[in-house]
Short mmCIF file of C-alpha atoms in Angstrom, two decimals:
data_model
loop_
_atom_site.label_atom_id
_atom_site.label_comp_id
_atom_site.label_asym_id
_atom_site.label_seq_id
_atom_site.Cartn_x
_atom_site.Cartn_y
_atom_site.Cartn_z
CA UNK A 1 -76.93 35.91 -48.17
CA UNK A 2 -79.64 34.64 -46.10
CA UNK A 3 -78.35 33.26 -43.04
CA UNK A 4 -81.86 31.46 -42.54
CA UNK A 5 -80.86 28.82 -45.11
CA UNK A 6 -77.36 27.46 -43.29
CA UNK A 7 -77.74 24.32 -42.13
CA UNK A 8 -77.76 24.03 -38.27
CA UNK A 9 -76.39 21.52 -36.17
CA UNK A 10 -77.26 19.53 -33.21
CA UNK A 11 -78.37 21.23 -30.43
CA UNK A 12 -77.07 18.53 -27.75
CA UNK A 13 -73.82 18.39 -29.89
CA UNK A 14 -71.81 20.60 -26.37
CA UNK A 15 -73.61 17.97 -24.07
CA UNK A 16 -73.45 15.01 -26.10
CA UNK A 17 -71.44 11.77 -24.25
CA UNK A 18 -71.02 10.39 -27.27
CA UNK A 19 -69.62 13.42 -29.02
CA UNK A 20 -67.19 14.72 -25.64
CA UNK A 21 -65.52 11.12 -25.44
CA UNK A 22 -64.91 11.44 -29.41
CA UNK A 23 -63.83 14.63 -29.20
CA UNK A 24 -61.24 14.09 -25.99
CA UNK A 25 -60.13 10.63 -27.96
CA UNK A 26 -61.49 8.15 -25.43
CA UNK A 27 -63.33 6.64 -28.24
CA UNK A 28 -62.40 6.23 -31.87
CA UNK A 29 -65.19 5.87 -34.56
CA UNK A 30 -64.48 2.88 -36.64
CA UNK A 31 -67.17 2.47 -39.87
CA UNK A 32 -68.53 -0.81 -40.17
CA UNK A 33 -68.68 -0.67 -44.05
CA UNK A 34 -66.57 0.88 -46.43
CA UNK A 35 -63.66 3.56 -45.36
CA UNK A 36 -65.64 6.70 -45.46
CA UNK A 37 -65.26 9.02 -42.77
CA UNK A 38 -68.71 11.06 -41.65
CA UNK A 39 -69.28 13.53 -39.04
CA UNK A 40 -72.11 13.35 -36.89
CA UNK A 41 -72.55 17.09 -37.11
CA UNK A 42 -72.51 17.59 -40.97
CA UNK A 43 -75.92 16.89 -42.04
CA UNK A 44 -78.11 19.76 -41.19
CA UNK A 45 -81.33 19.56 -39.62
CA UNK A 46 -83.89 22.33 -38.76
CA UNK A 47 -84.75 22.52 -34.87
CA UNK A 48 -88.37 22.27 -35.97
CA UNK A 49 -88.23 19.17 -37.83
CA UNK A 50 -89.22 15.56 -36.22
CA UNK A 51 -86.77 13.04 -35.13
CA UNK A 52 -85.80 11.16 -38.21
CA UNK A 53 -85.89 7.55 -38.50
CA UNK A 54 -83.17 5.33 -38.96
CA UNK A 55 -82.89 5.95 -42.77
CA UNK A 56 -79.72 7.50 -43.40
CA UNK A 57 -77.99 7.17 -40.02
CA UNK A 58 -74.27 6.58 -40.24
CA UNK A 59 -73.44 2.55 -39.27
CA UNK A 60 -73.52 1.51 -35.66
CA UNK A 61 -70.51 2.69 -33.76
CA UNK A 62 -67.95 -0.32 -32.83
CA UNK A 63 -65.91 0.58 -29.62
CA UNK A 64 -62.02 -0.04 -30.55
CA UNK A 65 -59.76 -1.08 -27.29
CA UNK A 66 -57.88 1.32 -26.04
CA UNK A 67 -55.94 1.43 -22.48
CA UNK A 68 -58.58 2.97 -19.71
CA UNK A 69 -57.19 3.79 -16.51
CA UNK A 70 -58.69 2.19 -12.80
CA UNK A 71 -60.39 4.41 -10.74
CA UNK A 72 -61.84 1.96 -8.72
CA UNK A 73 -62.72 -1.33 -7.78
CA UNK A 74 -64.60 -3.04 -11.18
CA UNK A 75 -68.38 -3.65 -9.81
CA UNK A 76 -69.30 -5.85 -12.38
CA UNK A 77 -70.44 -3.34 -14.62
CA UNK A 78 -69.32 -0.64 -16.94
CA UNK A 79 -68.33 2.58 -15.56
CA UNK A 80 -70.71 5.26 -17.38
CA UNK A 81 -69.29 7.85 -19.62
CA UNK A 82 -69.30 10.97 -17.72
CA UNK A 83 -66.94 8.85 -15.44
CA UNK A 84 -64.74 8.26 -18.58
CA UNK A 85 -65.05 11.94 -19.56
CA UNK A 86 -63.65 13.20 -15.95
CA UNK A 87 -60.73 10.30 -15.51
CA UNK A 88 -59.54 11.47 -19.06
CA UNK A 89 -59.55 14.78 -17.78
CA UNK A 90 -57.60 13.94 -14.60
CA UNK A 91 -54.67 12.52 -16.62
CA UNK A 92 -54.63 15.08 -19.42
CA UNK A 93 -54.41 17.26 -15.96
CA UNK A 94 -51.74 15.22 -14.25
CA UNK A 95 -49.61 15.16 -17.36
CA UNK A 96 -50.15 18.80 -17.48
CA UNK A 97 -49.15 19.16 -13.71
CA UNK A 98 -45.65 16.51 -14.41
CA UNK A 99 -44.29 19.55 -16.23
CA UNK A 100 -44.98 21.60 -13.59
CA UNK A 101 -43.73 19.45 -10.77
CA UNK A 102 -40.66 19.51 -12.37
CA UNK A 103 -39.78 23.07 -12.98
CA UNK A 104 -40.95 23.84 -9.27
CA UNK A 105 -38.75 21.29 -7.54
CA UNK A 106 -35.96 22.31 -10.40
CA UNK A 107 -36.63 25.58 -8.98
CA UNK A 108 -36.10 24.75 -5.40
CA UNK A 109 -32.82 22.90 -6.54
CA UNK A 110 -31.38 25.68 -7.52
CA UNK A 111 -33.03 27.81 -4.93
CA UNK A 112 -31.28 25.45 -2.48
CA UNK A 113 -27.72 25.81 -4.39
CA UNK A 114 -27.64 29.44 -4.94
CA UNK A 115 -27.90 29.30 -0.75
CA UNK A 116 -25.77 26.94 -0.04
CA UNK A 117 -23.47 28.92 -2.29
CA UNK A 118 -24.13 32.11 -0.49
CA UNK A 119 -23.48 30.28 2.28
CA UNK A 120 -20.36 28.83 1.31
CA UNK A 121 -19.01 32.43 0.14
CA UNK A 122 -19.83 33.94 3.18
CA UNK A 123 -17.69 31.23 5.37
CA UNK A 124 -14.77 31.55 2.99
CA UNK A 125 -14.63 35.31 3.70
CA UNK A 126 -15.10 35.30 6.78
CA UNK A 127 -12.14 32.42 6.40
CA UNK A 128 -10.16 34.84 3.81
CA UNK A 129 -10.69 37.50 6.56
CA UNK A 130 -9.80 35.68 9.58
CA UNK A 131 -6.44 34.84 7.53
CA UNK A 132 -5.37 38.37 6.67
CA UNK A 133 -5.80 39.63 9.97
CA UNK A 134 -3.50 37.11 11.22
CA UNK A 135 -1.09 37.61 8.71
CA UNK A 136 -1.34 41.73 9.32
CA UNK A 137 -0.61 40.47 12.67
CA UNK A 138 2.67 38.49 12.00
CA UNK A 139 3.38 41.85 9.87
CA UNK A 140 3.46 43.74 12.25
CA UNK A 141 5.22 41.79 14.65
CA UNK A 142 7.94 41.05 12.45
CA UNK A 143 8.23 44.89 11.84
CA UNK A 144 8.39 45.41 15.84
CA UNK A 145 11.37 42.21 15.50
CA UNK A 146 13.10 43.74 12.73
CA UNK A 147 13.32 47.39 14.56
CA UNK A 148 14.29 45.67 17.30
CA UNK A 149 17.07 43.88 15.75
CA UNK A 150 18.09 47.21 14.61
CA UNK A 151 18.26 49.07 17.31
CA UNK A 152 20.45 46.19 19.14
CA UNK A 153 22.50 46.37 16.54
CA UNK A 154 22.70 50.20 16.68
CA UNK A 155 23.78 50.24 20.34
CA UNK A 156 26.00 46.97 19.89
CA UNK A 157 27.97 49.26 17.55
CA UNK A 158 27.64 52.20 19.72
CA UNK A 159 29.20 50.31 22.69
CA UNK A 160 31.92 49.21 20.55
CA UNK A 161 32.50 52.17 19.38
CA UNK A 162 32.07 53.50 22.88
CA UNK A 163 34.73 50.62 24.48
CA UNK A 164 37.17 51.40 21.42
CA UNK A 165 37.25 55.01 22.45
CA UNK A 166 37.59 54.09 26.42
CA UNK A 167 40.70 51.98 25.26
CA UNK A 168 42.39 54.43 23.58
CA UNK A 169 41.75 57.16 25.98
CA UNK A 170 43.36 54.88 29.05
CA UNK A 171 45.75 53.96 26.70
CA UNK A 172 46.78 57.18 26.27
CA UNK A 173 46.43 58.07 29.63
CA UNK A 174 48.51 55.46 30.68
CA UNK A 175 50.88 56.45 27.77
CA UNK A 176 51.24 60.07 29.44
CA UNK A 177 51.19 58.80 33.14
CA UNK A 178 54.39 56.59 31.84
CA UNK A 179 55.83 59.48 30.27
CA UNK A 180 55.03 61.64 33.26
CA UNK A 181 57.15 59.24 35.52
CA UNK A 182 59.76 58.36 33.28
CA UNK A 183 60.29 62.58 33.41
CA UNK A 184 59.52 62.67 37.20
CA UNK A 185 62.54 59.83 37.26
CA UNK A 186 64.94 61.10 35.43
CA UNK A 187 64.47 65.12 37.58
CA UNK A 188 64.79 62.59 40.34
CA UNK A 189 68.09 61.38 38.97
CA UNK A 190 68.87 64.92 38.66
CA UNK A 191 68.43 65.82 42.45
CA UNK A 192 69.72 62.53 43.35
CA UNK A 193 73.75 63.14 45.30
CA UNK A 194 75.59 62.24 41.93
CA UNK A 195 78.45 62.24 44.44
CA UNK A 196 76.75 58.88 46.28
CA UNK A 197 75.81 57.24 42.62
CA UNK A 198 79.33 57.77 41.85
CA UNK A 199 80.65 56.55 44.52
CA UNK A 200 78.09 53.00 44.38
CA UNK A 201 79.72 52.97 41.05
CA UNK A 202 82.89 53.04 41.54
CA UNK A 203 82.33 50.27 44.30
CA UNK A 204 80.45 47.79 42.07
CA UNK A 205 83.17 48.09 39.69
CA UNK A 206 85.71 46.08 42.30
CA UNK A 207 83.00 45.13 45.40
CA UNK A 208 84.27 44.71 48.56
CA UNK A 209 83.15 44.85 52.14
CA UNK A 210 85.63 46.82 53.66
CA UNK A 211 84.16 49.74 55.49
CA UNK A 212 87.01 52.41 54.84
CA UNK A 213 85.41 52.20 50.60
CA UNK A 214 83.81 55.36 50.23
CA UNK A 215 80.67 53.83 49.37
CA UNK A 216 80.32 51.69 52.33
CA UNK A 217 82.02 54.45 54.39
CA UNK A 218 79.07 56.43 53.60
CA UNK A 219 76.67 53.83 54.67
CA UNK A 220 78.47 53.13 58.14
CA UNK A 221 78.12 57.19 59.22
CA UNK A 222 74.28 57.25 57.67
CA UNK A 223 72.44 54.22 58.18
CA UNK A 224 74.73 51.32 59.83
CA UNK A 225 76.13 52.99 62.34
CA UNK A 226 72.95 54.73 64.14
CA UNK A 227 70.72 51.81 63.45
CA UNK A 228 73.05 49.76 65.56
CA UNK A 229 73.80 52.27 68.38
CA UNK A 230 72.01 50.64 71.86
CA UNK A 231 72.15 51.81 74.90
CA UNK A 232 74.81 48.98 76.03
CA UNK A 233 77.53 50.33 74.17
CA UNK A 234 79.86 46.78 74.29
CA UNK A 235 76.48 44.62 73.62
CA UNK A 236 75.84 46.47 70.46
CA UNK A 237 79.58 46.52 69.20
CA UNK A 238 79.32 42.64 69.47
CA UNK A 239 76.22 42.56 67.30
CA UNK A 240 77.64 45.05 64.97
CA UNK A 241 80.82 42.71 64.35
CA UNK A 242 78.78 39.35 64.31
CA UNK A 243 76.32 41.36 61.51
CA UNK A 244 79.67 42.11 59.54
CA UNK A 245 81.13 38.92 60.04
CA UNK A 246 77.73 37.01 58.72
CA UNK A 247 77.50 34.75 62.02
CA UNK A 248 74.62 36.93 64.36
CA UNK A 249 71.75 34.07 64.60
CA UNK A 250 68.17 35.21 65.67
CA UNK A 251 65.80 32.64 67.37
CA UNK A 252 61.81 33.28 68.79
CA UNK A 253 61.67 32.45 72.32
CA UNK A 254 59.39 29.50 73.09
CA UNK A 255 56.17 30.41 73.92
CA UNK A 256 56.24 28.91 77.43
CA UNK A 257 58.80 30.54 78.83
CA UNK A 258 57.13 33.97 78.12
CA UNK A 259 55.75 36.04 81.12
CA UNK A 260 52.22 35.60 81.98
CA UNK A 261 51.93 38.20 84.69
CA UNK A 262 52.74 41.79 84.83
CA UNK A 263 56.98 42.45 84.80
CA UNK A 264 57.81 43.18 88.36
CA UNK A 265 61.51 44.64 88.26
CA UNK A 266 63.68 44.62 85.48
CA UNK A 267 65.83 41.83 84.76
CA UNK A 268 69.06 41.94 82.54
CA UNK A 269 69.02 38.72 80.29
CA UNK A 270 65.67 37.54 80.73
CA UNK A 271 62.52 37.67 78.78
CA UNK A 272 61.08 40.84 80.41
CA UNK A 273 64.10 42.90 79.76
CA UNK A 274 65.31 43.77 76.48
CA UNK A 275 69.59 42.85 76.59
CA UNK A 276 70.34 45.81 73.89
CA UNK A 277 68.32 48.59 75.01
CA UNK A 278 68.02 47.89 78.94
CA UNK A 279 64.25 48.31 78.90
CA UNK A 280 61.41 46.63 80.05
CA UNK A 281 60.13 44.93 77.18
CA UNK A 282 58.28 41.49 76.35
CA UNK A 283 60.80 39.66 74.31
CA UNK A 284 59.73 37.21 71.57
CA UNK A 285 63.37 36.57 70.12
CA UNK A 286 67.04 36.09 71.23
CA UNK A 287 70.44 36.36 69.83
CA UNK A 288 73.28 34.36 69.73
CA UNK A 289 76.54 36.04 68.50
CA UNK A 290 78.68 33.40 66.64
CA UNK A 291 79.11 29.55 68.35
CA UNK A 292 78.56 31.25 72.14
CA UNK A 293 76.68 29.18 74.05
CA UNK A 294 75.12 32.38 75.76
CA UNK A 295 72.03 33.78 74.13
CA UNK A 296 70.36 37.74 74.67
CA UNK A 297 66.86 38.42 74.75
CA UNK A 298 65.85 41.10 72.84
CA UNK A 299 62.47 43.63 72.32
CA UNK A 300 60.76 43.48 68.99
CA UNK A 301 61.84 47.10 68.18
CA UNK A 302 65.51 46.28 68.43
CA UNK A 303 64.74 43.22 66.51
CA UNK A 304 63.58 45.24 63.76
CA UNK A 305 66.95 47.38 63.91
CA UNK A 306 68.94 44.54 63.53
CA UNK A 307 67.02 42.67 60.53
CA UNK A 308 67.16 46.11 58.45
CA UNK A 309 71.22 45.90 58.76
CA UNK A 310 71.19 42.51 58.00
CA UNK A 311 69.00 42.93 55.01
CA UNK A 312 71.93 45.29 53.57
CA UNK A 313 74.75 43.43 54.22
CA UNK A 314 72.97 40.36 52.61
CA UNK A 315 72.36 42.22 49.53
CA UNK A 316 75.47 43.84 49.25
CA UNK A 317 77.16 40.04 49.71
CA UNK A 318 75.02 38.93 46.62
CA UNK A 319 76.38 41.31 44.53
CA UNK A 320 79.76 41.08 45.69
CA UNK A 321 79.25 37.35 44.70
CA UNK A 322 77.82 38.12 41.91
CA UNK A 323 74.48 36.50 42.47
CA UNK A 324 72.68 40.02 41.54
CA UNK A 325 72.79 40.20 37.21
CA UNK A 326 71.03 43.74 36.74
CA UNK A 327 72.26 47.17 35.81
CA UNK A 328 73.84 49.65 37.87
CA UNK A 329 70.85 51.38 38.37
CA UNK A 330 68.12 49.54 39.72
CA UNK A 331 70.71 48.27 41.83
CA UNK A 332 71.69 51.62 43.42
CA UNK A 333 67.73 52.22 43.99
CA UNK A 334 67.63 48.42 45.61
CA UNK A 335 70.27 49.62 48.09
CA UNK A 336 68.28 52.93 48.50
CA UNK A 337 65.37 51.19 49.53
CA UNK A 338 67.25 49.11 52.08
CA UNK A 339 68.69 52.08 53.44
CA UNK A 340 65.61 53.79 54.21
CA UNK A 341 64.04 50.78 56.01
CA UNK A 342 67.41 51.21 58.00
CA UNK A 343 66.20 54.48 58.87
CA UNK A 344 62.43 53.62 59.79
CA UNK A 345 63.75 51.00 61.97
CA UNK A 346 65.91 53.02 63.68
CA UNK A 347 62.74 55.76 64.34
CA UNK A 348 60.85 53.04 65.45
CA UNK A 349 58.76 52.35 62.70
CA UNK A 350 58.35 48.72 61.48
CA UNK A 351 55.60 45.81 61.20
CA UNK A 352 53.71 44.81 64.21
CA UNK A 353 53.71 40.96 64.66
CA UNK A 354 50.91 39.03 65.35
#
């Protein structure tokens, strides 16, 4: 095919005004006469050929409305068509670049929430981290508590236990100590003079205090007898009768007739002088035997002789009255007793006063 023979078209037809704003649809061909469409482009012409006249030219072109956009202040006169070409353009651009703007700030949006997020998660670890430690903390400190509590309880028992044992172990000790003494008694019972035991026996059955009873006879010769033995022979057998006969009276001196100086010579019946045992002694008591008006001083040391008898007979009396409700036997040890502070007193041996 010869390619000479196709129909060319217009050579401004890229350039063209006219043709860009129809082709960008600023401006809408409208056909004065009857509907028929026609391009501008379809008739061929030959680049050679003159400008043809107006025979055959499609009808004039009739501008329909449409909605143009300001670009600037109107001056009175019609803005020319490369101006309409470019503000078309702008908007076909801005409505390109709407799109655009959107996805982009879209973007940052979520740009902005996937931080804050990341942000977020990070605080509530740290948060979630913060809290475990503390409770590995309490943990552990309730562990130390519990082991604690568990060891208290451990020794608590352990000094129970411990007490418990201690307990029985003085209980027992005690236990054997009683049984030791109730066997160190009773061999004591067996050395004891079963002749004397006898005898107190045989005296509580009928008591009496007449001297010739073997029991008291006995007494007299051991205890009685030398505790009351003074040095003035007829003084002491006085006291010894008034002791018998329950009416011997013992009185402290007043304190200001005692001597303040040193004893210069020795003085029968005064306070320096000691009536029983006819030595020089500071006397704190006296005696009166009976309802005699006359009175003897006497030292501390015979004092103590004659409370010791005293003592005895006044037991003895109580159980001859029967004032004294116990067995024979802690009796008889009673009247042991007395009779050894009978014997101290009579070696000299008794309480100091004050």
């Amino acid at each position: 095919m010869d390619t000479s023979e196709e129909p060319s078209r217009c050579p401004a037809r890229g350039t063209c005004p006219v043709f860009l704003a129809m082709s960008s649809g600023a401006v809408l061909y409208a056909p004065s006469g009857p509907a028929q469409e026609r391009n501008l482009g379809e008739k061929p012409w030959g680049t050679d050929s003159s400008p043809q006249t107006d025979e055959g030219l499609p009808p004039t072109l009739a501008a329909v409305p449409v909605s143009w956009k300001s670009v600037g202040p109107c001056k009175g006169h019609r803005e020319p068509l490369g101006a309409l070409v470019e503000a078309s353009a702008g908007e076909k651009a801005q409505a390109e670049e709407g799109p655009a703007a959107s996805r982009l700030d879209m973007s940052r949006l979520r740009s902005s929430s996937m931080e804050i997020r990341e942000k977020g998660s990070e605080f509530l670890k740290e948060e979630l981290h913060k809290a475990q430690k503390e409770l590995k903390l309490k943990d552990e400190e309730c562990e130390r508590l519990v082991k604690v509590r568990e060891q208290l309880e451990q020794e608590l028992e352990e000094l129970t236990a411990s007490l418990f044992e201690e307990a029985h172990k003085m209980v027992r000790e005690a236990n054997m100590k009683q049984a030791a003494s109730e066997k160190q008694l009773k061999e004591a019972w067996g050395k004891v003079d079963t002749t004397l035991f006898t005898e107190f026996q045989t005296w509580r059955a009928s008591p009496t205090l007449d001297k010739t009873c073997p029991f008291l006879e006995r007494v007299y010769r051991e205890d009685v007898g030398p505790c009351l033995d003074f040095t003035m022979q007829e003084l002491s057998a006085l006291v010894q009768s008034a002791v018998e006969d329950n009416t011997l009276t013992i009185e402290p001196v007043a304190s200001q007739t005692l001597p303040t100086l040193k004893v210069a010579s020795v003085e029968r019946g005064s306070t320096n002088t000691c009536a029983l045992s006819g030595l020089a002694r500071t006397c704190r008591h006296l005696i009166r035997l009976g309802d005699s008006e006359s009175h003897y001083y006497i030292s501390p040391s015979s004092r103590a002789r004659i409370t010791a008898v005293c003592n005895f007979f006044t037991y003895i009396r109580y159980i001859q009255q029967g004032l004294v409700r116990q067995d024979a036997e802690p009796m008889f040890w009673e009247i042991m007793r007395l009779r050894k502070e009978m014997s101290l007193a009579k070696l000299g041996f008794f309480p100091q006063e004050p």
